[in-house]
C-alpha atoms as a PDB file:
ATOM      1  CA  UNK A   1     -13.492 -21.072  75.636  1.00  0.00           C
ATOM      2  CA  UNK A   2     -15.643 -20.591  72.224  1.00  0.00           C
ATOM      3  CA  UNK A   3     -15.683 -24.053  72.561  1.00  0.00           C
ATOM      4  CA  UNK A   4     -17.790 -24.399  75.679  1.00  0.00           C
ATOM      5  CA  UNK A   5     -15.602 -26.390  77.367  1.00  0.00           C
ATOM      6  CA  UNK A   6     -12.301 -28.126  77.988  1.00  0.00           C
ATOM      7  CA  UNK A   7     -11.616 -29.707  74.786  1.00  0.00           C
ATOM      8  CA  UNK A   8      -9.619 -32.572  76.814  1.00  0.00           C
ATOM      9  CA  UNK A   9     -12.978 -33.674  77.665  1.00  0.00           C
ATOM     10  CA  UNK A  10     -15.136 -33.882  74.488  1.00  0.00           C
ATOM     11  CA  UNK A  11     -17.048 -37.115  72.847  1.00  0.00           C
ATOM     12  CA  UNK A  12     -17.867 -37.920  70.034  1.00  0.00           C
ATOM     13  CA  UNK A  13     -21.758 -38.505  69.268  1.00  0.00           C
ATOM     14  CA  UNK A  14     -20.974 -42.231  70.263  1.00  0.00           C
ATOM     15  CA  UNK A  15     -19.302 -40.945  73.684  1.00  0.00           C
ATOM     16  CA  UNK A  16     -15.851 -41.996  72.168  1.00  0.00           C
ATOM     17  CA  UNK A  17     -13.503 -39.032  74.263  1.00  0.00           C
ATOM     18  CA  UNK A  18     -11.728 -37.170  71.369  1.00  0.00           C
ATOM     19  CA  UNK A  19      -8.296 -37.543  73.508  1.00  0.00           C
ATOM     20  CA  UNK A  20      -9.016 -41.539  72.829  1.00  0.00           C
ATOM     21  CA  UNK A  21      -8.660 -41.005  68.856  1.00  0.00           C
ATOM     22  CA  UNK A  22      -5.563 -39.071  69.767  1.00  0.00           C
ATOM     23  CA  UNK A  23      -4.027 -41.610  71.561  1.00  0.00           C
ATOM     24  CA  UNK A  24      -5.129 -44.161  69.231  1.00  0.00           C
ATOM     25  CA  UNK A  25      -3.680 -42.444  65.789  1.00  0.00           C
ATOM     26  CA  UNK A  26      -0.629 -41.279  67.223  1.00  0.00           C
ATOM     27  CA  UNK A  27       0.101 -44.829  69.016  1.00  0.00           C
ATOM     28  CA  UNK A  28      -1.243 -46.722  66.255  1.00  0.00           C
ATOM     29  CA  UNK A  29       1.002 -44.833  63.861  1.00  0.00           C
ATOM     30  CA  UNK A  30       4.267 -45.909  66.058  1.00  0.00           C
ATOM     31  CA  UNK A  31       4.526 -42.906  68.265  1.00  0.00           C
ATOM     32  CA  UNK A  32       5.781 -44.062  71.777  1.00  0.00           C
ATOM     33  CA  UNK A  33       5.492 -42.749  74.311  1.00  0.00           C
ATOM     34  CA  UNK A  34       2.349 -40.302  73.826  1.00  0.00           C
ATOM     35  CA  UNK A  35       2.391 -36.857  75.622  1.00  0.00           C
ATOM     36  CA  UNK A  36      -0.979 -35.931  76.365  1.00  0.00           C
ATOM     37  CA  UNK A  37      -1.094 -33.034  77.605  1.00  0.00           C
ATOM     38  CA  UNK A  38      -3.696 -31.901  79.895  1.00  0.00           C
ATOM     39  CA  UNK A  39      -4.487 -28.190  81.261  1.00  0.00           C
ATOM     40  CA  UNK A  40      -8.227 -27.232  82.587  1.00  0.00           C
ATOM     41  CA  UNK A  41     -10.300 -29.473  84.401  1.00  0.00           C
ATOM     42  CA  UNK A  42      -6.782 -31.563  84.493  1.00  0.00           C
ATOM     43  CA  UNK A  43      -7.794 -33.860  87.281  1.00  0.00           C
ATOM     44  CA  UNK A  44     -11.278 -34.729  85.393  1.00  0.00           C
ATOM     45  CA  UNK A  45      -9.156 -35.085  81.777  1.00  0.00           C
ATOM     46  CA  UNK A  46      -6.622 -37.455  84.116  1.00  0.00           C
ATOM     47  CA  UNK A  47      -9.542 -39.604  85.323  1.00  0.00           C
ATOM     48  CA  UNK A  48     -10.765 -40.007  81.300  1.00  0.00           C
ATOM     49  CA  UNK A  49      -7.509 -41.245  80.225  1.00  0.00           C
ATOM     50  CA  UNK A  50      -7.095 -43.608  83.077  1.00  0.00           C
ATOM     51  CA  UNK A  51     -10.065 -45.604  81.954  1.00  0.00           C
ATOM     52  CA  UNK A  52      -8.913 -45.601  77.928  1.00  0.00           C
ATOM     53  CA  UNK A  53      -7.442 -48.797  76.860  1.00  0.00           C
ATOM     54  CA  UNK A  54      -5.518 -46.458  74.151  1.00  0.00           C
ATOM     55  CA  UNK A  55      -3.055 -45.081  77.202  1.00  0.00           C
ATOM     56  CA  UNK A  56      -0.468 -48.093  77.391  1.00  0.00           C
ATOM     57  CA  UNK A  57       2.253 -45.952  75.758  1.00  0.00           C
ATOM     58  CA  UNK A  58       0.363 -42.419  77.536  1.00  0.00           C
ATOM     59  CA  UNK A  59       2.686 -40.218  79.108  1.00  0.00           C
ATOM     60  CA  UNK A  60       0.128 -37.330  80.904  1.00  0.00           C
ATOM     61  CA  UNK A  61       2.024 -33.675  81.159  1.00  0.00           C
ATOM     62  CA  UNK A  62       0.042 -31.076  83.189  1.00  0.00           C
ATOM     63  CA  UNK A  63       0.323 -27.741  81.181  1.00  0.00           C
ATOM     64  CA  UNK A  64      -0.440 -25.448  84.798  1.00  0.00           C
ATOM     65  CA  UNK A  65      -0.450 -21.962  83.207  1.00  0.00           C
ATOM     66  CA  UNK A  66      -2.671 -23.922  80.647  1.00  0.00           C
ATOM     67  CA  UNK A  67      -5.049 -20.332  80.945  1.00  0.00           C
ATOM     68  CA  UNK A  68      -2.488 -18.413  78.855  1.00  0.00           C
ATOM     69  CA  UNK A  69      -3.745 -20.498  75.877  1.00  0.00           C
ATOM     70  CA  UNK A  70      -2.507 -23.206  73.449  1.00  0.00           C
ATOM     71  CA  UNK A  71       1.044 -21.709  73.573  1.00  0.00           C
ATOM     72  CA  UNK A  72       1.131 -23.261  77.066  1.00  0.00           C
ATOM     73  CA  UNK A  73       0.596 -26.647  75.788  1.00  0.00           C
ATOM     74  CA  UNK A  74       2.266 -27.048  73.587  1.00  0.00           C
ATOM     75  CA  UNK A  75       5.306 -25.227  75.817  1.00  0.00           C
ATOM     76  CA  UNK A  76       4.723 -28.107  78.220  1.00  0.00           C
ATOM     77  CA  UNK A  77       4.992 -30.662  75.565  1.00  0.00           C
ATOM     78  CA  UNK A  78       8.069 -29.470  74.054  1.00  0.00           C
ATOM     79  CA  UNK A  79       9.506 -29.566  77.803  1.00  0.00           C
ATOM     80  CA  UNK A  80       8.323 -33.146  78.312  1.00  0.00           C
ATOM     81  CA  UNK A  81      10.033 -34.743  75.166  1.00  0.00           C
ATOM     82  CA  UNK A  82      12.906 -32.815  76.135  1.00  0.00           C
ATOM     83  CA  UNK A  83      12.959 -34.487  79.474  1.00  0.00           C
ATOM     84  CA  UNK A  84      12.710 -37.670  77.644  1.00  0.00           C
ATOM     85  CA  UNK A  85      16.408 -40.213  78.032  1.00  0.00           C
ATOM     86  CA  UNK A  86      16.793 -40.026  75.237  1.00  0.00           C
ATOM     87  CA  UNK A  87      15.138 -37.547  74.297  1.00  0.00           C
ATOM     88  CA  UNK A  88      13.160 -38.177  70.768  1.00  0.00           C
ATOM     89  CA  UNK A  89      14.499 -36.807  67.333  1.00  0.00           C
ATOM     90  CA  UNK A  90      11.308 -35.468  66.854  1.00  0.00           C
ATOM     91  CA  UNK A  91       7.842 -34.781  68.282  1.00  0.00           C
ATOM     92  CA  UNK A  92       4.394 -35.375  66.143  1.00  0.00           C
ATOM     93  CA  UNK A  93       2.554 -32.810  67.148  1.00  0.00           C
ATOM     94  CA  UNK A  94      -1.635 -33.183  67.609  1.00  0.00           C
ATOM     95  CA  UNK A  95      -4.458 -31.081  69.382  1.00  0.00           C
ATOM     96  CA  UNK A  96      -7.069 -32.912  70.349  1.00  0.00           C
ATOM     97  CA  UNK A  97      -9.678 -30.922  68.477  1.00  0.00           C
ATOM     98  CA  UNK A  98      -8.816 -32.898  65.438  1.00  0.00           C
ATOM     99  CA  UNK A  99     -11.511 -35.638  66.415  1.00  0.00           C
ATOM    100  CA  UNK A 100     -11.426 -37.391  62.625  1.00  0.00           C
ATOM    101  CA  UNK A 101      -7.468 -38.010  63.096  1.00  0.00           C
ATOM    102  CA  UNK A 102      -6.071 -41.547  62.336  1.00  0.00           C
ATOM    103  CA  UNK A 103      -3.000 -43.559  62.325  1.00  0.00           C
ATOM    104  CA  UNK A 104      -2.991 -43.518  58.398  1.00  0.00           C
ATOM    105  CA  UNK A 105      -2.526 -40.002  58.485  1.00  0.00           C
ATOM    106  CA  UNK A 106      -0.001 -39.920  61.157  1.00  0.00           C
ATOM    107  CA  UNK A 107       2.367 -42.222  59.060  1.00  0.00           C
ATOM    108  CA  UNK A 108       2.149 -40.382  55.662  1.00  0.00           C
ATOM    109  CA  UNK A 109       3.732 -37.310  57.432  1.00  0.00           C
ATOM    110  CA  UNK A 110       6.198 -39.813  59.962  1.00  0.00           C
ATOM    111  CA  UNK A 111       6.933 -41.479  56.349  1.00  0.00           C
ATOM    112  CA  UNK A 112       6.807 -38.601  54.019  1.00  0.00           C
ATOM    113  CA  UNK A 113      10.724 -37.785  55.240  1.00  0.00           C
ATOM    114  CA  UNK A 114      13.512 -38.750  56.671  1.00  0.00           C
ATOM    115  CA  UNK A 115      12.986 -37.661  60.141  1.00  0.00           C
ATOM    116  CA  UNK A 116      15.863 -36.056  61.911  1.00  0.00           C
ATOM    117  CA  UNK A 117      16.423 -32.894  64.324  1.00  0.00           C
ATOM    118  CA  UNK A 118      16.289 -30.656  61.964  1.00  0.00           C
ATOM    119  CA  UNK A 119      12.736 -32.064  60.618  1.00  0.00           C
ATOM    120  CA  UNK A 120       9.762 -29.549  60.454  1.00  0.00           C
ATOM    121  CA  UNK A 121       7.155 -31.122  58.158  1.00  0.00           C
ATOM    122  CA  UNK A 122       3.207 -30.658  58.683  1.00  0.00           C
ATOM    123  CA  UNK A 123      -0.119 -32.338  57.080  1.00  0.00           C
ATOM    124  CA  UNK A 124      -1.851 -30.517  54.604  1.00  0.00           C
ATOM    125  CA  UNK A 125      -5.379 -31.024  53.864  1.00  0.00           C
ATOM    126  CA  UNK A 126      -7.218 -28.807  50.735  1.00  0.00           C
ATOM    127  CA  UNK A 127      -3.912 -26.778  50.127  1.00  0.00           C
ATOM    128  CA  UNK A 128      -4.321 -25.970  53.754  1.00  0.00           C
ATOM    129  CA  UNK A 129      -1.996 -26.608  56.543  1.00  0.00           C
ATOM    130  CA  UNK A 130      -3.236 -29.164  59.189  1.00  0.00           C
ATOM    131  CA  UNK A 131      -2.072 -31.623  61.732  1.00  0.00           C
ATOM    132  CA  UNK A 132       0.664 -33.637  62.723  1.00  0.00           C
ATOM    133  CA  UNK A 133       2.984 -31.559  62.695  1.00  0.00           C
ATOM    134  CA  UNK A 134       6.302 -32.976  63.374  1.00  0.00           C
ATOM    135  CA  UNK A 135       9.317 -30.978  65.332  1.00  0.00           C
ATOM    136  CA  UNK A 136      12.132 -32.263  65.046  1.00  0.00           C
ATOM    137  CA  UNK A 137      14.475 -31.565  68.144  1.00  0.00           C
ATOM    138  CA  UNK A 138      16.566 -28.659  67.069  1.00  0.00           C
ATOM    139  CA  UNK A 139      13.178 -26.636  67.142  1.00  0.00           C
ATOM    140  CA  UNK A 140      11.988 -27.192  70.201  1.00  0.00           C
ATOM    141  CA  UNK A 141      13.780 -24.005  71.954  1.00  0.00           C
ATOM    142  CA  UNK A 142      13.058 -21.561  69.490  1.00  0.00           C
ATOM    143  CA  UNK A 143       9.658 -22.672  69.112  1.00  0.00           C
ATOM    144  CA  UNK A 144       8.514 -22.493  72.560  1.00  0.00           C
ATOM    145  CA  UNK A 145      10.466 -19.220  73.034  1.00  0.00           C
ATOM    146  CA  UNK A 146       8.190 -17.826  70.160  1.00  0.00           C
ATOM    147  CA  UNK A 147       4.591 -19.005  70.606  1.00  0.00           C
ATOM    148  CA  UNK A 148       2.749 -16.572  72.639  1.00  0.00           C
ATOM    149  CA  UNK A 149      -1.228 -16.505  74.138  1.00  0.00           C
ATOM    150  CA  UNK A 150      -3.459 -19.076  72.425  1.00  0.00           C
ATOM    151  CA  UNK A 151      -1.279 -19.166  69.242  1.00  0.00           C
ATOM    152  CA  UNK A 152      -0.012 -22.997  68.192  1.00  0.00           C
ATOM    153  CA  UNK A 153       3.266 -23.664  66.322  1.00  0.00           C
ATOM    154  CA  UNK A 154       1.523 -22.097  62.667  1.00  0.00           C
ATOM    155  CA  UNK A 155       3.669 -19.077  62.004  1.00  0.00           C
ATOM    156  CA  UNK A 156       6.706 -20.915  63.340  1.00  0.00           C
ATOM    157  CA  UNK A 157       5.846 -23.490  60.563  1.00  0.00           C
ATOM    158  CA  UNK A 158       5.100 -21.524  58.027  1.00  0.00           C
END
């Protein structure tokens, strides 16, 4: 990746994993469970979240054909949630590259709505769209049937 690396397995300059603040935001925030889901190095991004206090409420998902990009992430987390009884209303959606994410951000978009199936509501940051997004249940098909390669839920969104 441009990145260098599996981003499932970044730190912060204090050695914090980025998948900790994840956790942390989107649990702290009232999300429960939390799908992380994992793709390259998937067995080395398991061990990390087994030793993160943050993964009470961690559900992991194994995105396998993670190599055809973020489309197959997020794919495998629409899947998971589906498989969910009951399944969720809606699903706050989070990469983990978004190491400065926190629970207070997480709320104002839970919070900014009522949240329902139909929901599709996103964070925006500098007039730009950003993250959570949150996909509400009656998305979840077409949205997985339309992301392709290493392309994220943006044009669906927009």
């Amino acid at each position: 990746t441009r990145f260098g690396g599996p981003k499932a397995l970044a730190t912060h300059p204090d050695g914090t994993p980025w998948l900790a603040t994840a956790i942390r935001a989107l649990a702290d925030a009232g999300c429960s469970p939390v799908l992380v889901v994992i793709g390259a190095r998937a067995d080395e991004a398991a061990a990390v979240i087994g030793t993160l206090p943050e993964t009470a409420s961690a559900v992991v998902v194994r995105a396998d054909d993670w190599a055809d990009g973020m489309s197959a992430s997020l794919r495998a987390a629409l899947r998971a949630a589906d498989a969910l009884d009951p399944p969720p209303v809606a699903l706050a959606v989070v990469p983990v590259d978004v190491p400065d994410l926190d629970a207070a951000t997480v709320r104002r978009v839970l919070e900014a709505g009522p949240t329902h199936p139909a929901t599709l509501r996103q964070a925006v940051f500098r007039g730009r769209p950003g993250h959570p997004a949150l996909i509400g249940r009656d998305h979840w098909a077409p949205l997985a049937s339309s992301v392709r390669g290493d392309e994220g839920a943006r044009r669906y969104l927009a």
